[in-house]
mmCIF file of C-alpha atoms in Angstrom:
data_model
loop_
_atom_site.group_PDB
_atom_site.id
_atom_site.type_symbol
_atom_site.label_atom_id
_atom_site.label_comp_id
_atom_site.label_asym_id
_atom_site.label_seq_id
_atom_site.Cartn_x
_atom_site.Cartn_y
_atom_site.Cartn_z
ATOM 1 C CA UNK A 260 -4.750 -33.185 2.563
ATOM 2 C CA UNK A 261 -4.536 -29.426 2.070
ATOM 3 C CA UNK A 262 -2.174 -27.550 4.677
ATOM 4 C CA UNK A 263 -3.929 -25.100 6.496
ATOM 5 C CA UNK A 264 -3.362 -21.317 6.627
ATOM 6 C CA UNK A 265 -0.959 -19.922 9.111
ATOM 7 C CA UNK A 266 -2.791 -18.464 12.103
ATOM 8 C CA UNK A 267 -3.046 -14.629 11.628
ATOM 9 C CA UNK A 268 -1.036 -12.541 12.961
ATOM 10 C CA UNK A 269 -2.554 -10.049 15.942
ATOM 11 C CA UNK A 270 -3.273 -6.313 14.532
ATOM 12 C CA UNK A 271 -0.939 -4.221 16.854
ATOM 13 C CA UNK A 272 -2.193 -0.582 16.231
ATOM 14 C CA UNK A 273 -3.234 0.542 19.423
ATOM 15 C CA UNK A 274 -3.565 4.630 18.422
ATOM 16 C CA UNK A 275 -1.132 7.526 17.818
ATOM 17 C CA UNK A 276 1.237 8.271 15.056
ATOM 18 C CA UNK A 277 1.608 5.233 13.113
ATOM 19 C CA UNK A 278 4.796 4.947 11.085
ATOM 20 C CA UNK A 279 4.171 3.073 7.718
ATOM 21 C CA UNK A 280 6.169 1.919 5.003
ATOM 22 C CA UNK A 281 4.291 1.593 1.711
ATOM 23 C CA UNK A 282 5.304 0.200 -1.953
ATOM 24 C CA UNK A 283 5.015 1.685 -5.401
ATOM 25 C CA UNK A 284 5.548 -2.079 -6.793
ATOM 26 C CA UNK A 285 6.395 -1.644 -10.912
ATOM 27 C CA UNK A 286 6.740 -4.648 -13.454
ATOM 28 C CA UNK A 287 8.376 -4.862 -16.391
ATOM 29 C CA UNK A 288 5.793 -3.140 -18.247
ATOM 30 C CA UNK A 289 5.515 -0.160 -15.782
ATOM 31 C CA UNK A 290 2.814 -1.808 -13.714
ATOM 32 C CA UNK A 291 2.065 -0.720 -10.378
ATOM 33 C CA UNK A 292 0.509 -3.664 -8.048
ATOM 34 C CA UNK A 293 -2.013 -2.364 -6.100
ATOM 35 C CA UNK A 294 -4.185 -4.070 -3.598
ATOM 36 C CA UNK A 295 -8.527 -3.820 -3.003
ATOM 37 C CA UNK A 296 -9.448 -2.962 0.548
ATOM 38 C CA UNK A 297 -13.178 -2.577 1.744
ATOM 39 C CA UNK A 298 -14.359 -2.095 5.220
ATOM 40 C CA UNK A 299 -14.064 -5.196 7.148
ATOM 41 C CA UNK A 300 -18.139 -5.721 7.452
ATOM 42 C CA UNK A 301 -19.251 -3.919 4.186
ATOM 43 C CA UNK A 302 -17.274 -4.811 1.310
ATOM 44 C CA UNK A 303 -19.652 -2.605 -0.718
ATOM 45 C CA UNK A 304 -17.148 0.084 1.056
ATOM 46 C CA UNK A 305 -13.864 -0.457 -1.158
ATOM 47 C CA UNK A 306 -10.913 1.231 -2.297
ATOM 48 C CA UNK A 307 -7.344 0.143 -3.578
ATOM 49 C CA UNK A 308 -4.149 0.976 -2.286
ATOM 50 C CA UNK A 309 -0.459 0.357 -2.432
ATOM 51 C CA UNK A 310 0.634 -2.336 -0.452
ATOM 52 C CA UNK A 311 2.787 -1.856 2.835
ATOM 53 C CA UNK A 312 1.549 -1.332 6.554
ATOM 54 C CA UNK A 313 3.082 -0.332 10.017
ATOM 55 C CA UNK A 314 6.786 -0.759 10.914
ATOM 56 C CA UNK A 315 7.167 -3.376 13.706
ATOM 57 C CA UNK A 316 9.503 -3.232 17.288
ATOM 58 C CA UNK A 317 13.053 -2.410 15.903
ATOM 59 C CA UNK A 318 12.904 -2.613 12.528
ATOM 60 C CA UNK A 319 13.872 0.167 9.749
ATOM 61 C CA UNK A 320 10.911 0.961 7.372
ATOM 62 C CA UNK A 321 13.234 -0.288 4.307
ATOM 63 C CA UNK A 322 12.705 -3.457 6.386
ATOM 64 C CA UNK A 323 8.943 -3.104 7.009
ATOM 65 C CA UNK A 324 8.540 -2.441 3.348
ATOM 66 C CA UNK A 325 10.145 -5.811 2.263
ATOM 67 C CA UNK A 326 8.054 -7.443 5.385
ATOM 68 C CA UNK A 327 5.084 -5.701 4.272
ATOM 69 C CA UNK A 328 5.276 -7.038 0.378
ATOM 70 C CA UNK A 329 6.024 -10.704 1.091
ATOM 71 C CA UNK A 330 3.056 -10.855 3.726
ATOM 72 C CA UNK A 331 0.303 -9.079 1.400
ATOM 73 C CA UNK A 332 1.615 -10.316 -1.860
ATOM 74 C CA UNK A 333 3.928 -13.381 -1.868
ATOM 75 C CA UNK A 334 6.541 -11.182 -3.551
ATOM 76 C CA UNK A 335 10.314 -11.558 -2.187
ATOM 77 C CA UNK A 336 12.076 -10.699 -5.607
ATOM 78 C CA UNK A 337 11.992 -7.044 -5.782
ATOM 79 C CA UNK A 338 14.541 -4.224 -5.863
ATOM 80 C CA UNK A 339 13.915 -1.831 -3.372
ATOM 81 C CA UNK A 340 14.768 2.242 -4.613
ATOM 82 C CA UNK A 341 14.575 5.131 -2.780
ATOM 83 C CA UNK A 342 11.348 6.957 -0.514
ATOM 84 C CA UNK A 343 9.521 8.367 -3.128
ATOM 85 C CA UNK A 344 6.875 10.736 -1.461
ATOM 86 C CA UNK A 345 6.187 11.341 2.030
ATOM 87 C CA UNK A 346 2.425 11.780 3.769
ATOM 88 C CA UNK A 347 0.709 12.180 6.660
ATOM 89 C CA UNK A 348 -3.063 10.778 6.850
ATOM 90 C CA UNK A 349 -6.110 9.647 9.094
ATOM 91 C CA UNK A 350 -8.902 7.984 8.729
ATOM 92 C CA UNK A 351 -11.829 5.738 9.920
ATOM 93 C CA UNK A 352 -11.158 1.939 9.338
ATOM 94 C CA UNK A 353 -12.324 -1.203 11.009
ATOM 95 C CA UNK A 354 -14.442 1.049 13.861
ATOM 96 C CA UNK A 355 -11.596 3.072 14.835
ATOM 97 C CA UNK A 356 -9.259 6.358 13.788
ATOM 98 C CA UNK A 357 -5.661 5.875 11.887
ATOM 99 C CA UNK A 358 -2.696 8.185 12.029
ATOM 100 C CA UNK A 359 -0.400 7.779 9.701
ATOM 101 C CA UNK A 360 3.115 8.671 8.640
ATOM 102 C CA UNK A 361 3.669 6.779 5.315
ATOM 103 C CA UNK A 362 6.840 6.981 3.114
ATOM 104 C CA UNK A 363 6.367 5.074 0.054
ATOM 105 C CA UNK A 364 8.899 3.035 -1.406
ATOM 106 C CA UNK A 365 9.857 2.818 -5.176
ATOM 107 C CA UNK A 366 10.211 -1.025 -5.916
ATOM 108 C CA UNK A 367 10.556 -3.221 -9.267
ATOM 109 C CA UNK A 368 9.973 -6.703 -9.813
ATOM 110 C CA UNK A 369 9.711 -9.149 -12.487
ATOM 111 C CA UNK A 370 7.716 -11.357 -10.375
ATOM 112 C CA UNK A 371 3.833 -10.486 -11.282
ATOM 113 C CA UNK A 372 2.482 -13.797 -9.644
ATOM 114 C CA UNK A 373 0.666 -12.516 -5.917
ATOM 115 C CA UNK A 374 -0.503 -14.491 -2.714
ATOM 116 C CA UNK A 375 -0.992 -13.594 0.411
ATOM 117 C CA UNK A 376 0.932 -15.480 2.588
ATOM 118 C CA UNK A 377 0.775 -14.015 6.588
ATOM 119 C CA UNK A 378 -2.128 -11.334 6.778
ATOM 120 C CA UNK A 379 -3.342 -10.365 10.025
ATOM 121 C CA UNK A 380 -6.452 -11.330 11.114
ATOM 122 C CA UNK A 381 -7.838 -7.994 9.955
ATOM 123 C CA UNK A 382 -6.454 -7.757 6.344
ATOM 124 C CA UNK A 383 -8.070 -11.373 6.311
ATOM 125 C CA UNK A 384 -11.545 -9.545 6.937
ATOM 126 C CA UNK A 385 -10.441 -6.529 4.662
ATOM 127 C CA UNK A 386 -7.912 -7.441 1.551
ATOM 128 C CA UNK A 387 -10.264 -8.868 -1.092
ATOM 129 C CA UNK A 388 -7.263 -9.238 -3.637
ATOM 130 C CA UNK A 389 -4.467 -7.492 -5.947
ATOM 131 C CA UNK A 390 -4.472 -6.158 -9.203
ATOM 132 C CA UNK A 391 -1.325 -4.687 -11.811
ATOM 133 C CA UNK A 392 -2.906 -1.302 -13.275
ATOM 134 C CA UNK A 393 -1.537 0.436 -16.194
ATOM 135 C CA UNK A 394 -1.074 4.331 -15.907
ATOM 136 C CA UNK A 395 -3.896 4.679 -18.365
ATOM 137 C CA UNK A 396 -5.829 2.207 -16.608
ATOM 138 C CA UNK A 397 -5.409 4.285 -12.904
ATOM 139 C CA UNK A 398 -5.690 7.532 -14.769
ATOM 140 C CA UNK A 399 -9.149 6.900 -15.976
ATOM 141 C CA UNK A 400 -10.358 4.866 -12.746
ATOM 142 C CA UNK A 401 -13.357 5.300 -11.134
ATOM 143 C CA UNK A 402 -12.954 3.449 -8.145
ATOM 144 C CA UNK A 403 -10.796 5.231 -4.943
ATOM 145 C CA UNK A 404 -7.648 4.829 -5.366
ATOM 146 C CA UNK A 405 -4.886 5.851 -2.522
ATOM 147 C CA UNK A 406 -3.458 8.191 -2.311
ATOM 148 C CA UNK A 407 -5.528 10.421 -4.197
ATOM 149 C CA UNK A 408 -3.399 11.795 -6.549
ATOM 150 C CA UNK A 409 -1.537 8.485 -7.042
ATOM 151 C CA UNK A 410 -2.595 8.400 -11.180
ATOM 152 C CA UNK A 411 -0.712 11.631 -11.675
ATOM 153 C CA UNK A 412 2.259 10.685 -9.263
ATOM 154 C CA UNK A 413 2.656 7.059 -11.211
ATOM 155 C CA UNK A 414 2.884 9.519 -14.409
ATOM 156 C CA UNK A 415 5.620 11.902 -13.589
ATOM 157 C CA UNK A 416 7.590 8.811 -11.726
ATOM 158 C CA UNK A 417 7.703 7.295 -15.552
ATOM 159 C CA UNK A 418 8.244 10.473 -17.309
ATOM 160 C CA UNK A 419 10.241 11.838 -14.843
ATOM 161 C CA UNK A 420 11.965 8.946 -12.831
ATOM 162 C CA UNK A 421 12.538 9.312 -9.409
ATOM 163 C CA UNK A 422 12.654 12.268 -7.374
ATOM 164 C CA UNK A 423 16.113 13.604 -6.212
ATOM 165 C CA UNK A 424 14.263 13.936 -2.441
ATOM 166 C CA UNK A 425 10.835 12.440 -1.246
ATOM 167 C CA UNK A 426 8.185 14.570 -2.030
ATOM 168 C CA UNK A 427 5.776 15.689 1.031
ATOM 169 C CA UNK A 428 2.391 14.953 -0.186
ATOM 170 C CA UNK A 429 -0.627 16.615 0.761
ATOM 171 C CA UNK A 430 -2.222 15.267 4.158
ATOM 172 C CA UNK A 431 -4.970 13.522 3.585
ATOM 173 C CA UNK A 432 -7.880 13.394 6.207
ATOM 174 C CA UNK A 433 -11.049 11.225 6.218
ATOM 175 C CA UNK A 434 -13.883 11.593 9.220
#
């Protein structure tokens, strides 16, 4: 007999300034795990995006970053670096307006494997899976791809390495 999924956790974002820890997840091969979103009642409505979400009661957003990972991904091996770029954003998702304060996270990993393992009831209705993109691969995408630019940051990161401070990204604002 199969075991059946944990319940889903409740969504918690109740409006304001969320504060969000995201993850610029690289492989071996210079990889970068992203994961496909799409409005929870049109899926024809999609996009992809790094994973990571909202920092929780107490903890620090290294920790929410590491939370974050494991739930949408089933990866615990990783070696968290430093805040790569900063942003502030908003938009419509799931009948309602985000506000967002993301710092994202440089992380490596030799584990490629991915499975959700404790999504909230929402990213149920709204992840419909991951995918490791080259930097050719992003660079010549024609699907969305958050944050915008994120073909040309994934470039200079692996020219460039990391940043000696976070960058402050444009803010990005969808109505």
């Amino acid at each position: 007999m199969a075991a059946e999924p944990a319940p889903a956790a409740p969504d918690t974002y109740t409006g304001g300034l969320r504060r969000v820890a995201r993850v610029v997840l690289l492989d071996p091969q210079d990889r970068i795990l992203l994961l496909h979103g799409h409005e929870p009642d049109d899926p024809g409505t999609d996009w992809w995006f790094t994973p990571g979400g909202g920092v929780e009661g107490d903890e620090t957003r290294e920790q929410a970053a590491l939370r974050e990972l494991a739930e949408e991904t089933g990866i615990t091996d990783v070696d968290l670096g430093p805040v790569l770029w900063r942003r502030r954003c908003s938009f419509p998702f799931a009948g309602r307006q985000w506000d967002q304060d993301e710092w994202y996270y440089l992380a490596r990993t030799t584990q490629t494997a991915t499975a959700a393992t404790a999504l909230t009831e929402l990213e149920r209705r709204s992840v419909a899976g991951a995918r490791w993109w080259t930097c050719p691969e992003l660079l010549h995408a024609r699907e969305t791809v958050y944050p915008t630019k994120l073909a040309g940051l994934l470039r200079t990161l692996l020219d460039e390495g990391p940043p000696a401070a976070p960058v402050t990204l444009d803010t990005e604002i969808v109505r």
